[in-house]
PDB file of C-alpha atoms in Angstrom:
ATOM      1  CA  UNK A   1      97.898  77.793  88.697  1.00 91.00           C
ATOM      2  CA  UNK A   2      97.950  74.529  90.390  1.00 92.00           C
ATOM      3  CA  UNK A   3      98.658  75.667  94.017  1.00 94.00           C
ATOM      4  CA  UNK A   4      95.074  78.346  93.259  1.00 94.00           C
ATOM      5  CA  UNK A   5      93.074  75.430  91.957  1.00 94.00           C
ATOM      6  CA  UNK A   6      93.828  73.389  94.598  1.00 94.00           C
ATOM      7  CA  UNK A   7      93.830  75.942  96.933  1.00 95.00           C
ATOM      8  CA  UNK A   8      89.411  76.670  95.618  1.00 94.00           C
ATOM      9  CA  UNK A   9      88.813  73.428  96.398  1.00 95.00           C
ATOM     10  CA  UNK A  10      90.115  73.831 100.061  1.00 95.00           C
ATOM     11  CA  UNK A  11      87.996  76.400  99.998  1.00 95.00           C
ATOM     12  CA  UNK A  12      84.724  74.800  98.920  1.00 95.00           C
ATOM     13  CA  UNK A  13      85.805  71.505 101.224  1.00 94.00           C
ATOM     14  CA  UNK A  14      84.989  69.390  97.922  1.00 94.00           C
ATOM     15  CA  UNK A  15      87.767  67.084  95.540  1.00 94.00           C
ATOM     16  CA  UNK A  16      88.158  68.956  92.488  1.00 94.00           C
ATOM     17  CA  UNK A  17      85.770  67.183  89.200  1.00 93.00           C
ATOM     18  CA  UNK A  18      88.318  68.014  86.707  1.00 93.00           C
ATOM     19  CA  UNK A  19      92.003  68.539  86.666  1.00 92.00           C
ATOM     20  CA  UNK A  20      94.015  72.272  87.114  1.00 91.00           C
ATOM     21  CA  UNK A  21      93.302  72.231  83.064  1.00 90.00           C
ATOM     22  CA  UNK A  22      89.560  71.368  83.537  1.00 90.00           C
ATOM     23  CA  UNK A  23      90.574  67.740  81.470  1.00 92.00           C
ATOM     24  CA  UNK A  24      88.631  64.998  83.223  1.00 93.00           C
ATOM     25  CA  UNK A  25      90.151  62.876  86.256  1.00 92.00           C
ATOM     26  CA  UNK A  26      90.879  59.851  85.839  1.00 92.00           C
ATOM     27  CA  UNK A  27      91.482  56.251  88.348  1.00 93.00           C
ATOM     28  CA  UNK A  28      90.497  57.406  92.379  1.00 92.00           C
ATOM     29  CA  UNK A  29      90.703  61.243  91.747  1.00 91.00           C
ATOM     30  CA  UNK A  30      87.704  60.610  89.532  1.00 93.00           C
ATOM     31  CA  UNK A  31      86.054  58.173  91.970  1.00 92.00           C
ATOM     32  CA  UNK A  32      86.691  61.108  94.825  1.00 93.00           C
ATOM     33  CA  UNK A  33      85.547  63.685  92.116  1.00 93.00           C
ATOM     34  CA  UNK A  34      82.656  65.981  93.942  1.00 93.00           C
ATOM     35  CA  UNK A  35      82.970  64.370  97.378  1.00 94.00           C
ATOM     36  CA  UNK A  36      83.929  66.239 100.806  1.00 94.00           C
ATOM     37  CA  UNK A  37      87.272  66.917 102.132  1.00 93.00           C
ATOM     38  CA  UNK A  38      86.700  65.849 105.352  1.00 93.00           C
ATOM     39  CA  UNK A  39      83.869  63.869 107.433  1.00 92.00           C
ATOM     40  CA  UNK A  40      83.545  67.102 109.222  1.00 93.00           C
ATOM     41  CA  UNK A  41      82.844  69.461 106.214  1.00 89.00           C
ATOM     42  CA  UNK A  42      85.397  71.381 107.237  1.00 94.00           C
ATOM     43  CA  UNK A  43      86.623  74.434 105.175  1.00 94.00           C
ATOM     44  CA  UNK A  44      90.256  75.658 104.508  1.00 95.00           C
ATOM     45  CA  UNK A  45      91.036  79.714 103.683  1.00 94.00           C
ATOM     46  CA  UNK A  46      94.439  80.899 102.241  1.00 94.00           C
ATOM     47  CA  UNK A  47      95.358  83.420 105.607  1.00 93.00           C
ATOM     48  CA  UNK A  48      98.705  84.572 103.793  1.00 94.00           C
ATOM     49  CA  UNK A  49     101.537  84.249 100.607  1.00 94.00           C
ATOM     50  CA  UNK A  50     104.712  84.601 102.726  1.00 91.00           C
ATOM     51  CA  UNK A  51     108.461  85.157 100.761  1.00 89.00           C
ATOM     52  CA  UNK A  52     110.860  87.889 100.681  1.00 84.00           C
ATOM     53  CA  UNK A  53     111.138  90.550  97.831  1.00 81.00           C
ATOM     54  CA  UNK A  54     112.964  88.121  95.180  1.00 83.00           C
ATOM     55  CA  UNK A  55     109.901  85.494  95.774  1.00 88.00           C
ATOM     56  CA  UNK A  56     107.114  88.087  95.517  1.00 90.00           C
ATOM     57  CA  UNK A  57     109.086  90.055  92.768  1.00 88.00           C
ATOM     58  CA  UNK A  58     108.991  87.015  90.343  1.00 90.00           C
ATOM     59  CA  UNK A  59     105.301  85.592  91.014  1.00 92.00           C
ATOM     60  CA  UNK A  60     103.551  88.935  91.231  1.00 93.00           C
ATOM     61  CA  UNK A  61     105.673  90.767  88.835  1.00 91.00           C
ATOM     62  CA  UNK A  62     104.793  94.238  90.688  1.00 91.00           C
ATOM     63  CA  UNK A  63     106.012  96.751  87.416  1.00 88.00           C
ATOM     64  CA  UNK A  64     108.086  99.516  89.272  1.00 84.00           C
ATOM     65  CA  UNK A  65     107.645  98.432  92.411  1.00 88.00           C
ATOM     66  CA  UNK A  66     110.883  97.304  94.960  1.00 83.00           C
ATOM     67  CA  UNK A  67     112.325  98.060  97.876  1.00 76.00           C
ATOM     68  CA  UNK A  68     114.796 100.649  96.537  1.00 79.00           C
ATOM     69  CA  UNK A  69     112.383 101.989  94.410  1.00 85.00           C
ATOM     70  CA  UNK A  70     109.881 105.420  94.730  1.00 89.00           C
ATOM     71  CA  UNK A  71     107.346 103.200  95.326  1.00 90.00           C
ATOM     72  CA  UNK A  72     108.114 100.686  97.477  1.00 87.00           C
ATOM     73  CA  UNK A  73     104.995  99.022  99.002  1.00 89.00           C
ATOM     74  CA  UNK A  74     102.593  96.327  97.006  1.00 89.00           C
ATOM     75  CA  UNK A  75      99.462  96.900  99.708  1.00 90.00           C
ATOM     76  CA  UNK A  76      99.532 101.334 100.102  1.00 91.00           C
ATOM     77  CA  UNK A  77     100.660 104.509  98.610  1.00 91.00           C
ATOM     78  CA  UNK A  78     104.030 105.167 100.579  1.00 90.00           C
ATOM     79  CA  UNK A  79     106.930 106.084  99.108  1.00 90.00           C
ATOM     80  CA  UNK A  80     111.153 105.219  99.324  1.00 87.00           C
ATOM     81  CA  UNK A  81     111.677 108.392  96.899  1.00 88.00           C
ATOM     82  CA  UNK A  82     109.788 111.540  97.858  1.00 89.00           C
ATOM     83  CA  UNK A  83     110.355 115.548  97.968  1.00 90.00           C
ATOM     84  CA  UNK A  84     106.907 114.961 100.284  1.00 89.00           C
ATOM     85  CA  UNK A  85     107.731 114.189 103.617  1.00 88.00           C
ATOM     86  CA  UNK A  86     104.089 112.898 104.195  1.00 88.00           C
ATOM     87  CA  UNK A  87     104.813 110.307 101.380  1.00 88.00           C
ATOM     88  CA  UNK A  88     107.879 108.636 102.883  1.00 88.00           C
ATOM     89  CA  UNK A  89     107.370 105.633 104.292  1.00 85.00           C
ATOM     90  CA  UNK A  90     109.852 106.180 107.562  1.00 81.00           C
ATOM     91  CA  UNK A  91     107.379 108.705 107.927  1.00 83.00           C
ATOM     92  CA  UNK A  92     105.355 107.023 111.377  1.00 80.00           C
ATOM     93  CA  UNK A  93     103.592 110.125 112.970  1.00 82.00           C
ATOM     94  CA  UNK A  94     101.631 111.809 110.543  1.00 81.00           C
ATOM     95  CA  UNK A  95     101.575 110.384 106.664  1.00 83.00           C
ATOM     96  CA  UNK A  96      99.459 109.847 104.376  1.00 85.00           C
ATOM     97  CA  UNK A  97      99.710 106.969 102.868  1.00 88.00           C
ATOM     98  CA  UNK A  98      96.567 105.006 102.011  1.00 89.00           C
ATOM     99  CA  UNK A  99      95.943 101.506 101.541  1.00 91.00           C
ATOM    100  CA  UNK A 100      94.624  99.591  99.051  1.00 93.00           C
ATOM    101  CA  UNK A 101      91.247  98.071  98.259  1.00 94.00           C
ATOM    102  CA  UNK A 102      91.642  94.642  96.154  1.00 94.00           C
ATOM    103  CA  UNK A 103      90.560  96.908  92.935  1.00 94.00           C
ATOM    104  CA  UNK A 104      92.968  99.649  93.798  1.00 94.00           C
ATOM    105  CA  UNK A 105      95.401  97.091  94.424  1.00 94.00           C
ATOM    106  CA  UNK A 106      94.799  95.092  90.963  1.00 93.00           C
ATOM    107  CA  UNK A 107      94.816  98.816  89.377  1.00 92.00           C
ATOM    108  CA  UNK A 108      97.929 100.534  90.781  1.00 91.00           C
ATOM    109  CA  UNK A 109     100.200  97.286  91.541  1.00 92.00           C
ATOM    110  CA  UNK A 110      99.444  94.189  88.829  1.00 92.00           C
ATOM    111  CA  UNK A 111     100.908  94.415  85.498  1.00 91.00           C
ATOM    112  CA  UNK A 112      98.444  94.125  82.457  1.00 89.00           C
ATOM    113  CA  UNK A 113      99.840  90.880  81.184  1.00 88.00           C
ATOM    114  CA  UNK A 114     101.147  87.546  82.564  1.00 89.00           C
ATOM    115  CA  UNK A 115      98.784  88.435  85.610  1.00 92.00           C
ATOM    116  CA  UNK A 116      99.357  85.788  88.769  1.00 93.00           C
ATOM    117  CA  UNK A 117      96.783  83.356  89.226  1.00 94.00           C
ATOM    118  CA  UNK A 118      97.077  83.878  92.685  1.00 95.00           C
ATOM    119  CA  UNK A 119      94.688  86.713  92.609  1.00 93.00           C
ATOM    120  CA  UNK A 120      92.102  83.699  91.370  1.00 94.00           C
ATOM    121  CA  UNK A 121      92.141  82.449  95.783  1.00 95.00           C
ATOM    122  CA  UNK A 122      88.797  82.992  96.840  1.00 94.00           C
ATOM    123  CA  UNK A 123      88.624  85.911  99.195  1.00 93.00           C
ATOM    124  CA  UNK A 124      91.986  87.339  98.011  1.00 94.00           C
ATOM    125  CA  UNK A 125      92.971  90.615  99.461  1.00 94.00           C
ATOM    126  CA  UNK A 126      96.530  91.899  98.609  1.00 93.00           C
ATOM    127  CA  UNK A 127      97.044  91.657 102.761  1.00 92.00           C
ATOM    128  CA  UNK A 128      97.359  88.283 102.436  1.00 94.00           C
ATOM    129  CA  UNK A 129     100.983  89.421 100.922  1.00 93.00           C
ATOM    130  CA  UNK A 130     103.293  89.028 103.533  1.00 90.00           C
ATOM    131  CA  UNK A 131     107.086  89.401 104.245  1.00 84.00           C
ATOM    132  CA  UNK A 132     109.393  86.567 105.373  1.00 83.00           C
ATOM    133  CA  UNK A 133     111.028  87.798 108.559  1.00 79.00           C
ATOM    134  CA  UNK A 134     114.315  86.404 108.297  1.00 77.00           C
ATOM    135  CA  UNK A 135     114.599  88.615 104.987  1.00 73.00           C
ATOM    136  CA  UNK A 136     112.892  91.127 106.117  1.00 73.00           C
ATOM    137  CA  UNK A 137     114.868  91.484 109.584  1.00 74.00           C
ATOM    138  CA  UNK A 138     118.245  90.126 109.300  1.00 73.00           C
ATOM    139  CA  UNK A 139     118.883  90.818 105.618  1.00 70.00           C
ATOM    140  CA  UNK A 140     116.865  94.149 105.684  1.00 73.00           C
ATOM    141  CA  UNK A 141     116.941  96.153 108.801  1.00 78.00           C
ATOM    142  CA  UNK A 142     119.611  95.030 110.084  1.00 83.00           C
ATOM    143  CA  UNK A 143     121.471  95.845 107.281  1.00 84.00           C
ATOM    144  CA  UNK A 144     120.189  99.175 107.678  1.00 85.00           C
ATOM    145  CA  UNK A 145     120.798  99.407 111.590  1.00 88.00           C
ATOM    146  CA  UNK A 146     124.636  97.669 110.838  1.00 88.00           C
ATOM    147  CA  UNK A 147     125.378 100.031 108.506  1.00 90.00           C
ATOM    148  CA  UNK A 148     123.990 103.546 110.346  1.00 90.00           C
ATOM    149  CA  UNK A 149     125.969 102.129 113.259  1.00 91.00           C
ATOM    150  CA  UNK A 150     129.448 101.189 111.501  1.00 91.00           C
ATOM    151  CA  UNK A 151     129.323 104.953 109.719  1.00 91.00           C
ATOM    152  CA  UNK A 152     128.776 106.450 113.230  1.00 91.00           C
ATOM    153  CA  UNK A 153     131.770 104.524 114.849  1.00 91.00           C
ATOM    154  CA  UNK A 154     134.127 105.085 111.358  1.00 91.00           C
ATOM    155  CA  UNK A 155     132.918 109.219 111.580  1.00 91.00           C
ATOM    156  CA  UNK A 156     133.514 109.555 115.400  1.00 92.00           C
ATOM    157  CA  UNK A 157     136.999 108.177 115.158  1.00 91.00           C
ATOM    158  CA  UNK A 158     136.270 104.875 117.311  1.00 91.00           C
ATOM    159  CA  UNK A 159     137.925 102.940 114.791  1.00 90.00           C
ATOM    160  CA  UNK A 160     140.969 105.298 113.776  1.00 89.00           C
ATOM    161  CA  UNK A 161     141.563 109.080 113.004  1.00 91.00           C
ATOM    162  CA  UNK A 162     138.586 110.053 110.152  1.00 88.00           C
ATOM    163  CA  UNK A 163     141.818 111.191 107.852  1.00 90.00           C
ATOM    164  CA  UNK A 164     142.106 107.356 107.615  1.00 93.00           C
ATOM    165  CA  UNK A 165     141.159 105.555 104.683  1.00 93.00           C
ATOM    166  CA  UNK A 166     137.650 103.835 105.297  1.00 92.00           C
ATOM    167  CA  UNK A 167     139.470 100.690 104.599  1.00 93.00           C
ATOM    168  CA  UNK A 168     141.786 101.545 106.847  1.00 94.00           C
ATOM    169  CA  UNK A 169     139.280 102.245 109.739  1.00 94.00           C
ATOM    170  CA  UNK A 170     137.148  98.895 108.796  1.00 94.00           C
ATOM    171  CA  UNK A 171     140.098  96.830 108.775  1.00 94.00           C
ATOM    172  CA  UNK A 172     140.647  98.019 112.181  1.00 94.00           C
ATOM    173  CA  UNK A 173     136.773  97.615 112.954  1.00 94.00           C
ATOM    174  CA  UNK A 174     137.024  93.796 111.760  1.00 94.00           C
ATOM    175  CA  UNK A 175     139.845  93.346 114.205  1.00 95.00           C
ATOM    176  CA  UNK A 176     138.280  95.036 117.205  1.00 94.00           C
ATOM    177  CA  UNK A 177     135.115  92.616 116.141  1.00 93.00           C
ATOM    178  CA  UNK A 178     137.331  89.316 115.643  1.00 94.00           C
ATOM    179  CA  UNK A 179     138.791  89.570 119.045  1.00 94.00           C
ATOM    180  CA  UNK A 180     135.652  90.598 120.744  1.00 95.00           C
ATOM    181  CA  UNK A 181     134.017  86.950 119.471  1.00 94.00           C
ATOM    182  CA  UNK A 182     137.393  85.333 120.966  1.00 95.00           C
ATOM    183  CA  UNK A 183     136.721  87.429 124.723  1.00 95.00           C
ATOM    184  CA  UNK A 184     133.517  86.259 124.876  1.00 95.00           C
ATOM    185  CA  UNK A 185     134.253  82.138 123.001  1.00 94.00           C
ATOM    186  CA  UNK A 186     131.431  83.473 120.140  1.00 93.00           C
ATOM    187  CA  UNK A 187     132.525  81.198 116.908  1.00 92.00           C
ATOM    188  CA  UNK A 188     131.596  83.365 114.313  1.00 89.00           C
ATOM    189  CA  UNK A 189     132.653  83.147 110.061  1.00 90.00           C
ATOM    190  CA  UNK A 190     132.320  86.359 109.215  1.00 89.00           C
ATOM    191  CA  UNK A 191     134.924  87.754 106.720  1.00 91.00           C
ATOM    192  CA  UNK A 192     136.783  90.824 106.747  1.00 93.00           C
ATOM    193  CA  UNK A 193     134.657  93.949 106.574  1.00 93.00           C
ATOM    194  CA  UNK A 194     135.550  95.317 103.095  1.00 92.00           C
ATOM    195  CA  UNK A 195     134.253  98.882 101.545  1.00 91.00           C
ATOM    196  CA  UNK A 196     132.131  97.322  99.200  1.00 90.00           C
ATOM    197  CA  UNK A 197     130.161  96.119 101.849  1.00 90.00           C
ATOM    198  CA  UNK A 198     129.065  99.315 103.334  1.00 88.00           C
ATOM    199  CA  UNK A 199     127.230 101.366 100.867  1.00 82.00           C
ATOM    200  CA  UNK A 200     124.342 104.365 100.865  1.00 80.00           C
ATOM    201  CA  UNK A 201     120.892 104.418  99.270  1.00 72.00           C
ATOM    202  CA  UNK A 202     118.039 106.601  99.752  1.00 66.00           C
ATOM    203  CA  UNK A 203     119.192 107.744 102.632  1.00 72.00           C
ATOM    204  CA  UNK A 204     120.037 104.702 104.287  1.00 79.00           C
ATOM    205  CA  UNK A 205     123.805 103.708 104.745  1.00 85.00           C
ATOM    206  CA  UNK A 206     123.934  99.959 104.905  1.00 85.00           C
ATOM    207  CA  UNK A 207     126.422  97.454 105.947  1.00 87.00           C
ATOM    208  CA  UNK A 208     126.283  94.036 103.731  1.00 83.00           C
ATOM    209  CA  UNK A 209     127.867  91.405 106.164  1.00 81.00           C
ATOM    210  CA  UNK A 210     126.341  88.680 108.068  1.00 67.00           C
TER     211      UNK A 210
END
């Protein structure tokens, strides 16, 4: 609530006349109360609200909406879970998926209660919603492209005979890996490639290692 309320203000280029509870100010806030920002009058505008899914998950409190979930976007219609190949999301050439207007978006995505004050920024569009890209990239695709390309190697038999335990053939992955990093002097503190680490969901097989 604080961050929005001082956030308006940016926006109008004035000091705020009362405090984030509308209480009067009091010592130089109040003597700054109604004046301008800056000698230039110049204005400030919230461009974006950047944090991964556990960030956005916990201030906007999307109901039924995650990553592994049917729907899986906070800003269009596309879906993880789908018998509608138009819905999917990995769906690039031809799909349908629509994106949201800000009353769409307050409809479809917000939760009836315990609403964000975010929503309060002047000029708030759900597009201001954006991902952080180390999440995004190296704890989300990648884990997807890690994974698709670890099940390849382990079902082709690069890292052992397929009547090997998986174990087995990531054990003998990890080793291949270690000794690669000491070939080409690559320090590198990744543990031992375990099963637990490379799992499926929705279609994706991922591989949970740094």
């Amino acid at each position: 609530r604080r961050v929005t309320w001082s956030a308006i203000h940016a926006f109008y280029a004035r000091f705020p006349t009362t405090d984030p509870l509308g209480q009067p100010l009091r010592g130089n806030a109040a003597r700054m109360a109604g004046k301008p920002l800056t000698d230039q009058g110049y204005k400030f505008q919230v461009a974006e609200l950047r944090g991964d899914w556990s960030f956005h998950k916990k201030i906007w409190t999307w109901p039924k909406v995650m990553w592994n979930a049917e729907s899986i976007c906070h800003l269009c219609t596309a879906k993880g879970i789908s018998n509608d190949w138009d819905e999917l999301f990995w769906n690039l050439e031809h799909n349908n998926h629509q994106e949201f207007s800000l009353t769409q978006y307050l409809a479809h995505r917000m939760p009836t209660r315990r609403v964000c004050p975010l929503i309060g920024l002047c000029r708030f569009h759900p597009s201001v919603i954006r991902w952080c890209f180390m999440h995004v990239l190296h704890l989300g695709l990648l884990y997807v492209a890690n994974g698709a390309t670890m099940h390849l190697l382990l079902s082709i038999g690069i890292c052992g005979a397929v009547d090997d335990s998986v174990q087995t053939r990531l054990h003998r992955a990890y080793l291949e890996f270690k000794r690669w990093c000491a070939t080409h002097k690559i320090a590198c503190s990744q543990p031992a490639f375990q099963q637990k680490m490379l799992y499926q969901r929705n279609g994706d097989v991922m591989l949970i290692c740094k």
